[in-house]
Short mmCIF file of C-alpha atoms and ligand atoms in Angstrom, two decimals:
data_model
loop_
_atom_site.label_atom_id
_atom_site.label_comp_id
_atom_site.label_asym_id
_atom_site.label_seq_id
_atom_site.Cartn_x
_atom_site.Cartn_y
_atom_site.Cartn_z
CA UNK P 17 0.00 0.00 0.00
CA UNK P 18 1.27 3.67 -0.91
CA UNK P 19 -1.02 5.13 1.71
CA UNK P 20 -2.99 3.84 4.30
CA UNK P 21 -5.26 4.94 7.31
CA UNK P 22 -5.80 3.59 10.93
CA UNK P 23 -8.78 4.16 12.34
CA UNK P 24 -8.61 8.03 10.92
CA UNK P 25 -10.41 10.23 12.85
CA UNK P 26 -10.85 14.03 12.29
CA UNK P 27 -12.52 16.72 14.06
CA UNK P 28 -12.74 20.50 13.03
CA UNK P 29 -12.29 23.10 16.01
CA UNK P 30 -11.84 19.65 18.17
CA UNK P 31 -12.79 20.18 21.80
CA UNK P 32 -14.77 23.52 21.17
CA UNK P 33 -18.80 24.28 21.31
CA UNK P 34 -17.79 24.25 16.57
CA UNK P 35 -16.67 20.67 16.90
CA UNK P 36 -17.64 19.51 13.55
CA UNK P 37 -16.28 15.47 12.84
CA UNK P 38 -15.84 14.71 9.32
CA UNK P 39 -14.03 11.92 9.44
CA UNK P 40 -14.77 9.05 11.89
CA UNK P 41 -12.60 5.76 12.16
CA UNK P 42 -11.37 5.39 8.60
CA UNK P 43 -9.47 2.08 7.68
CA UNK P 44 -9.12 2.70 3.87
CA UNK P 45 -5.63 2.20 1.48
CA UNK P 46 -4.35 3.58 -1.59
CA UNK P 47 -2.08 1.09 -3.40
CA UNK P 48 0.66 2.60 -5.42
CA UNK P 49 0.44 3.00 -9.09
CA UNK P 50 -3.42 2.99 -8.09
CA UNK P 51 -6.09 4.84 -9.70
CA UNK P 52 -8.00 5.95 -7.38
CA UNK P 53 -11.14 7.67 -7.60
CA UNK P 54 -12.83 9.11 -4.14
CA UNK P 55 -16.53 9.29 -4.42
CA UNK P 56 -19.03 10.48 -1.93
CA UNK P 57 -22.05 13.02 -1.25
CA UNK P 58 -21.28 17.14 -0.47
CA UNK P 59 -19.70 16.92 2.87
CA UNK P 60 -19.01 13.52 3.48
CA UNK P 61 -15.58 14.15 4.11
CA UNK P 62 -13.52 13.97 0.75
CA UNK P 63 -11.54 17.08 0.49
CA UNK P 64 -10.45 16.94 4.28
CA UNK P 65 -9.31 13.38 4.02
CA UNK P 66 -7.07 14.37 0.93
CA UNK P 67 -5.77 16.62 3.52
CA UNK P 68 -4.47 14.23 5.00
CA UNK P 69 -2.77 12.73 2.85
CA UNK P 70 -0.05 15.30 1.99
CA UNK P 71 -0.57 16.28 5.65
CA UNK P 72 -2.07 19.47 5.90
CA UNK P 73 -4.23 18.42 8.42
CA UNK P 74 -3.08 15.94 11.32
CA UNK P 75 -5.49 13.43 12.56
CA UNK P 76 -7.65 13.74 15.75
CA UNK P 77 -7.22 10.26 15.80
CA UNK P 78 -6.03 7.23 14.36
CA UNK P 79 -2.65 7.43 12.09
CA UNK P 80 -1.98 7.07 8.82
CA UNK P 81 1.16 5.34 7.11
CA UNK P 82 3.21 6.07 3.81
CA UNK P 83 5.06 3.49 2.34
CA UNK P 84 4.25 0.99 5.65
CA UNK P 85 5.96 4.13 7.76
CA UNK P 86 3.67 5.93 10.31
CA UNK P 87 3.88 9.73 9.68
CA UNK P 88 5.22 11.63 12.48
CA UNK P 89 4.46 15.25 11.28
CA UNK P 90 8.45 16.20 12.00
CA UNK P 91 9.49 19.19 9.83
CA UNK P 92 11.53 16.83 7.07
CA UNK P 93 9.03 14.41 7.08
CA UNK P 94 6.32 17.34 6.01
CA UNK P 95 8.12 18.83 3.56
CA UNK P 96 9.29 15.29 1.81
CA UNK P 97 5.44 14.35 2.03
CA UNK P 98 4.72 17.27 0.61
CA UNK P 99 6.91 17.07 -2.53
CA UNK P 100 5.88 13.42 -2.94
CA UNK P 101 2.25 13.69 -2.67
CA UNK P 102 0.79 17.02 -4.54
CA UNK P 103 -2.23 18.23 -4.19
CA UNK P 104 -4.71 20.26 -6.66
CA UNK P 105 -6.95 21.59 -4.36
CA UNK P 106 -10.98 22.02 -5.27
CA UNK P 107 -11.40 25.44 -7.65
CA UNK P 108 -7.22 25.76 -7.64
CA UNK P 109 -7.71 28.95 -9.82
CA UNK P 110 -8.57 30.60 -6.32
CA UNK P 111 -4.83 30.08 -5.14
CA UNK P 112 -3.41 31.33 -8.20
CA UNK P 113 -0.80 34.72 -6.42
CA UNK P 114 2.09 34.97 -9.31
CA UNK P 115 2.40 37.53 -12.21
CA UNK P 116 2.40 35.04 -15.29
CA UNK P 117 2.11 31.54 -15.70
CA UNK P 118 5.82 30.59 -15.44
CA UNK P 119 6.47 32.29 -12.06
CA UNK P 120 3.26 30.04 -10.77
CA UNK P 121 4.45 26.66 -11.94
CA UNK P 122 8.40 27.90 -10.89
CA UNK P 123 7.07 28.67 -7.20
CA UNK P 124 7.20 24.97 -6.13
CA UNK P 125 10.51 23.53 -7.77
CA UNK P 126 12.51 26.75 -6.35
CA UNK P 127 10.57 26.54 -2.96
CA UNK P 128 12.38 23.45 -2.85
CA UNK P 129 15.97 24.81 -3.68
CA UNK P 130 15.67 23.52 -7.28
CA UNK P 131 18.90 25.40 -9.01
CA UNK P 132 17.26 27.72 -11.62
CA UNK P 133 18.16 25.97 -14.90
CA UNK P 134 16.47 22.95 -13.49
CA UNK P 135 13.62 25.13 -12.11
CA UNK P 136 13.06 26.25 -15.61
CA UNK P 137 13.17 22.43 -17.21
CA UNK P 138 11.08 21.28 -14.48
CA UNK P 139 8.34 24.27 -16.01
CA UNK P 140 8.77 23.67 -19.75
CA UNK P 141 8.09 19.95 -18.78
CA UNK P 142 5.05 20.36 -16.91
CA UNK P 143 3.53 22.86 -19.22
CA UNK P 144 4.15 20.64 -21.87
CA UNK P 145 2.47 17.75 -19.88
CA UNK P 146 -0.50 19.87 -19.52
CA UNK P 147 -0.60 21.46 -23.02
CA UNK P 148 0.11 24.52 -22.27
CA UNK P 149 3.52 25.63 -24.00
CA UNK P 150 2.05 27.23 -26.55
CA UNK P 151 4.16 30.53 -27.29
CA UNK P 152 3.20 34.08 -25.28
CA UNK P 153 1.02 31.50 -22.59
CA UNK P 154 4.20 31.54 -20.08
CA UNK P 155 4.02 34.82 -19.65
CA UNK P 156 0.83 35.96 -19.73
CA UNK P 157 -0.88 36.46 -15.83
CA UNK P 158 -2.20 33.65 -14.74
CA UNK P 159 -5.69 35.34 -14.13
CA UNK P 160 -5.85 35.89 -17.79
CA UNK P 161 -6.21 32.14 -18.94
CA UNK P 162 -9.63 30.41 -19.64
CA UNK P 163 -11.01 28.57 -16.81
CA UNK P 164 -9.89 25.25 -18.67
CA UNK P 165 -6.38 27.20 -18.94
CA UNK P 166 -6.42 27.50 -15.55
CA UNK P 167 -7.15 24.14 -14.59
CA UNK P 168 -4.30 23.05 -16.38
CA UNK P 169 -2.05 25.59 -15.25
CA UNK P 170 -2.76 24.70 -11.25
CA UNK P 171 -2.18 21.56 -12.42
CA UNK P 172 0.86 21.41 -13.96
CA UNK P 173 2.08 23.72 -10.70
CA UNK P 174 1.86 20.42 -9.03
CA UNK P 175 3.05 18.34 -11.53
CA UNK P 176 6.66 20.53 -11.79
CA UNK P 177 7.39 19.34 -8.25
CA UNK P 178 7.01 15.75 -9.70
CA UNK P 179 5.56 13.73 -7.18
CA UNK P 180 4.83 10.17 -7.04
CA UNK P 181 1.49 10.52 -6.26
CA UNK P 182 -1.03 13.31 -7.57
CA UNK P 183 -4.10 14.18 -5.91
CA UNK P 184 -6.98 16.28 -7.28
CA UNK P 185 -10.30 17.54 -5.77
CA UNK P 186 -13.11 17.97 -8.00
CA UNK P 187 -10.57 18.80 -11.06
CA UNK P 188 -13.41 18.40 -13.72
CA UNK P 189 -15.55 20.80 -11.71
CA UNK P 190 -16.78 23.71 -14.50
CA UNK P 191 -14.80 22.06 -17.18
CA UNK P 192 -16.57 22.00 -21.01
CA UNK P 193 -16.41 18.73 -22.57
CA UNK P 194 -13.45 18.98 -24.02
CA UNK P 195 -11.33 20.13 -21.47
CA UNK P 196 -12.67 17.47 -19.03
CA UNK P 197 -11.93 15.05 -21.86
CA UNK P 198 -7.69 16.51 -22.48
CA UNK P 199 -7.80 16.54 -18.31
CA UNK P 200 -9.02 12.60 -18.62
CA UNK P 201 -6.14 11.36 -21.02
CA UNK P 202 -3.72 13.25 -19.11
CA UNK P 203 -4.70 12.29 -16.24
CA UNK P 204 -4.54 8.01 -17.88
CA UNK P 205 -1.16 8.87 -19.62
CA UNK P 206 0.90 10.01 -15.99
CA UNK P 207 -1.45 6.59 -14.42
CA UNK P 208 0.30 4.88 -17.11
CA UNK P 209 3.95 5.87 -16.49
CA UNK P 210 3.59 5.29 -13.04
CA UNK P 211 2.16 7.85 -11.11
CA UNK P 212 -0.57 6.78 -8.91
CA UNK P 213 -3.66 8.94 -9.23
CA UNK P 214 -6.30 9.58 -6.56
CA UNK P 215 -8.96 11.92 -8.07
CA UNK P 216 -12.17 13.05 -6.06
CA UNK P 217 -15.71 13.54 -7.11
CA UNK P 218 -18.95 14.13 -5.86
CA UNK P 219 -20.70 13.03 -9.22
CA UNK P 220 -20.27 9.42 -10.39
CA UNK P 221 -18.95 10.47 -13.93
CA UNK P 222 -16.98 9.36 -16.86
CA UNK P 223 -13.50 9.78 -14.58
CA UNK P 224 -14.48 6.69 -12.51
CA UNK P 225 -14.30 4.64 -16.48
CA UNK P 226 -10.44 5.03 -15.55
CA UNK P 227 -10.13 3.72 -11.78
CA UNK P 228 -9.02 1.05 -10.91
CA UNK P 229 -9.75 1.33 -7.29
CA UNK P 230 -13.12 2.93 -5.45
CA UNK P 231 -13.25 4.45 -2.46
CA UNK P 232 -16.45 5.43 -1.59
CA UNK P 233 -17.54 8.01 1.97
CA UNK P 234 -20.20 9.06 3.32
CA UNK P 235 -20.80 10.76 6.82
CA UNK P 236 -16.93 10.61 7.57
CA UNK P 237 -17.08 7.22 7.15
CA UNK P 238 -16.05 4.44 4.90
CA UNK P 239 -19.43 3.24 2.68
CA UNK P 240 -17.40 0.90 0.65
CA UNK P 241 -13.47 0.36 -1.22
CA UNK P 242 -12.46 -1.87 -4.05
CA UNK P 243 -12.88 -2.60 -7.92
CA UNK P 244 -15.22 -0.32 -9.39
CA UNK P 245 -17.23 -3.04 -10.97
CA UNK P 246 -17.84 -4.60 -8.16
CA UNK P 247 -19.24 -1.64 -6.44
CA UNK P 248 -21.25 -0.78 -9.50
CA UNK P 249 -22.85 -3.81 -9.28
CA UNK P 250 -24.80 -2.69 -6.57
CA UNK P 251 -26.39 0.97 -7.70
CA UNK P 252 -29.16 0.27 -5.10
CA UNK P 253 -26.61 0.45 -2.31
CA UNK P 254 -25.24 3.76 -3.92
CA UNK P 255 -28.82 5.09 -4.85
CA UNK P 256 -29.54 4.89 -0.84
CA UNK P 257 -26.64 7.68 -0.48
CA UNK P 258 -27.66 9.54 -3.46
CA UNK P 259 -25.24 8.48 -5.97
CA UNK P 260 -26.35 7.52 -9.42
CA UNK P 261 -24.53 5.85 -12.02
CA UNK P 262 -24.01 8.25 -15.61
CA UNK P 263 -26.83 7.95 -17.03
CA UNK P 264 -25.55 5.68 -19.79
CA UNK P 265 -24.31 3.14 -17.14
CA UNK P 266 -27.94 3.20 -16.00
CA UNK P 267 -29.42 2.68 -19.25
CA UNK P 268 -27.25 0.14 -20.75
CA UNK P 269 -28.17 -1.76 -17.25
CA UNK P 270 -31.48 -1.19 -18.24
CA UNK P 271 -31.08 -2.75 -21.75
CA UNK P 272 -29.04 -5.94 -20.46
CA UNK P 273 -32.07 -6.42 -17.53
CA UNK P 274 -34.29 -6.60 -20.87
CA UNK P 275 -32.19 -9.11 -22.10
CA UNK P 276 -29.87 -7.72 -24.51
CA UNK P 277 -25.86 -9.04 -25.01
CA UNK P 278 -23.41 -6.17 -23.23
CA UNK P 279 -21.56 -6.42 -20.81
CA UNK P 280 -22.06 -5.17 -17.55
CA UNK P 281 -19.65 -2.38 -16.63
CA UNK P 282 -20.10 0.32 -18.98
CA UNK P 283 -19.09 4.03 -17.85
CA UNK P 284 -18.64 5.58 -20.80
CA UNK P 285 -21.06 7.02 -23.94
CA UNK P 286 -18.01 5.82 -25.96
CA UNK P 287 -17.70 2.27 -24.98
CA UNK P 288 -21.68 1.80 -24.89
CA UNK P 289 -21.19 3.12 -29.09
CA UNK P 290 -18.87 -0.15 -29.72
CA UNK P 291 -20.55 -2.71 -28.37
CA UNK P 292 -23.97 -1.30 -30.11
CA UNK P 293 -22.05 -1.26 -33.49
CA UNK P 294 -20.52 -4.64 -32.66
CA UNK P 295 -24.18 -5.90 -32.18
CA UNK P 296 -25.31 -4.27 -35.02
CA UNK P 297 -22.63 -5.82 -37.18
CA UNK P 298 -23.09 -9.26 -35.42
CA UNK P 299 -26.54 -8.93 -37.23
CA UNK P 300 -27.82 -8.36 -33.95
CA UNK P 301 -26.85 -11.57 -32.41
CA UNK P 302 -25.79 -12.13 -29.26
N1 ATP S 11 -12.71 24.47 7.65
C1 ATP S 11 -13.73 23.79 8.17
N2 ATP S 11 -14.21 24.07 9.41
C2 ATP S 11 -15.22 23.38 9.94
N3 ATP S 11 -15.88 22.36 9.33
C3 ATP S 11 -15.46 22.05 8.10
C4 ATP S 11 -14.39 22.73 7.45
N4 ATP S 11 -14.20 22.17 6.25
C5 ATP S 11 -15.12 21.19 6.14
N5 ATP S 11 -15.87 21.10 7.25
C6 ATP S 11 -16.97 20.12 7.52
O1 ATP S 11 -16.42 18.82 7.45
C7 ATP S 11 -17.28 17.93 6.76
C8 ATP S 11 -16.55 17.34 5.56
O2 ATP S 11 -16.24 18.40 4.65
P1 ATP S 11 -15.41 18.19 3.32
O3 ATP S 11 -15.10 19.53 2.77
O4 ATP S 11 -14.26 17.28 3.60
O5 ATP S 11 -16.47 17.43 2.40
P2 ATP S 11 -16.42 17.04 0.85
O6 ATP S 11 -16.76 15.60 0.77
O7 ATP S 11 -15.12 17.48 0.28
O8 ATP S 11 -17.63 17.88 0.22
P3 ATP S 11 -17.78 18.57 -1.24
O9 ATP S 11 -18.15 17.46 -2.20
O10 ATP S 11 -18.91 19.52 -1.05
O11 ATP S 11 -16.49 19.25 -1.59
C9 ATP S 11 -18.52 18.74 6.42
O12 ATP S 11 -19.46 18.52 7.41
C10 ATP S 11 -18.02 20.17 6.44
O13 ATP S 11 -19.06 21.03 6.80
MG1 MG S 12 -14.61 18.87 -1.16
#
């Protein structure tokens, strides 16, 4: 396991008349080179537990390992956690303080006493990850980008520190179509050379078609973790904690109840297209 929890506990404003507990007695692991996906209702506790992973907050209770090492929330420890394990926080465009683009994806590297010519590799790099090295973008202000821009920009801020694990809350959030779709294969191609991947989401959308492991919260606490098929075999359990499968999962479940030859974990609008035209060209055969 990359990361795993103990019995995770968190309370906000602990001990005073604001207690709020979001998290309550987690036991849940994130194996390495996993992708993850991190679903659950508004509030159930998603953001804060990412938190905790690159250990911006410290438990109330319960401890959480890296590697099979408990962390111990020493200085060095932080700011090697932090380097490993980046975050893109929910709306990152919020954080966004430098005058262009390049001086916002150079902050992290040369917070970390990169020397500058590898400051400035480490930011050609991740703007070319992200698509972004298009001529003039580098120094234009980082306010000054699309939204989708943007995303990609806060992004790639995290990727320049090149961790071994990326974490992103809500990164398709107010996304068109086809930015959500360049922020999927980006997001498959770093999965793919290694990275391990936990993405959040309140909506069960098309990113979950990528996971390969499903963690899903409610209340603080653990509803259920594993394969995603296996957990989308059961939409009735999700249904009861207001989840729904994308529509298209929902209806090609709908066609294979009625009998019809597909097979049963579908996410995406794209895969539910082949197996129609293979049917079709099967002459409608099973
Ligand atoms: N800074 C804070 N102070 C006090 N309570 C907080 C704070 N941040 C979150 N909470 C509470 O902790 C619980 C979990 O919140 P969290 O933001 O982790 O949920 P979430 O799953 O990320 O929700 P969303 O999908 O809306 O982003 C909620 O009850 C929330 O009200
Ligand atoms: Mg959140």
């Amino acid at each position: 396991m990359f990361i795993r929890t103990e019995k995770l506990s968190y309370t906000y404003m602990a001990g005073s008349s604001l207690a709020v507990e979001a998290l309550r007695d987690l036991d849940i692991g994130i194996p390495r080179g996993s992708f993850t996906v991190l679903l659950g209702p508004s509030g159930s506790g998603k953001s804060t537990l990412l938190q905790h992973f690159n250990g911006l907050l410290r438990p109330t209770g319960g401890r959480i390992f890296i590697e099979g090492r408990p962390l111990n929330y020493d200085r060095r420890q932080l700011r090697e956690l932090r380097r490993r394990i980046g975050l893109v926080f929910q709306e990152p465009e919020r954080q966004f303080f430098s005058e262009s683009l390049y001086e916002e994806i150079a902050f992290a590297p040369r917070n970390f006493g990169l020397p500058a010519s590898l400051v400035e590799e480490r930011v050609e790099r991740a703007l070319q990850q992200v698509g972004l090295e298009g001529e003039g973008l580098r120094e234009r202000s980082p306010f000054q980008l699309s939204a989708g821009q943007q995303r990609l920009a806060a992004i790639a801020a995290v990727l320049a520190m090149q961790p071994g694990a990326l974490m992103l809350d809500e990164p398709t959030a107010g996304l068109d179509q086809s930015a959500q779709q360049r922020l999927f294969t980006l997001l498959q191609q770093l999965n793919l050379s290694g990275q391990t991947i936990i993405v959040v989401t309140h909506r069960l959308d098309q990113i979950v078609s990528l996971s390969d492991h499903l963690i899903v919260l409610n209340r603080g606490t653990l509803l259920v973790e594993g394969k995603p098929d296996n957990i989308f075999s059961q939409p009735e359990l999700l249904h009861r904690y207001g989840l729904y499968l994308p529509p298209v999962m929902e209806l090609m479940k709908e066609l294979i109840a009625a009998g019809l030859p597909f097979p049963p974990a579908l996410y995406s609008l794209e895969e539910a297209r082949q197996e129609i035209v293979a049917w079709r060209n099967r002459g409608f055969k099973p």
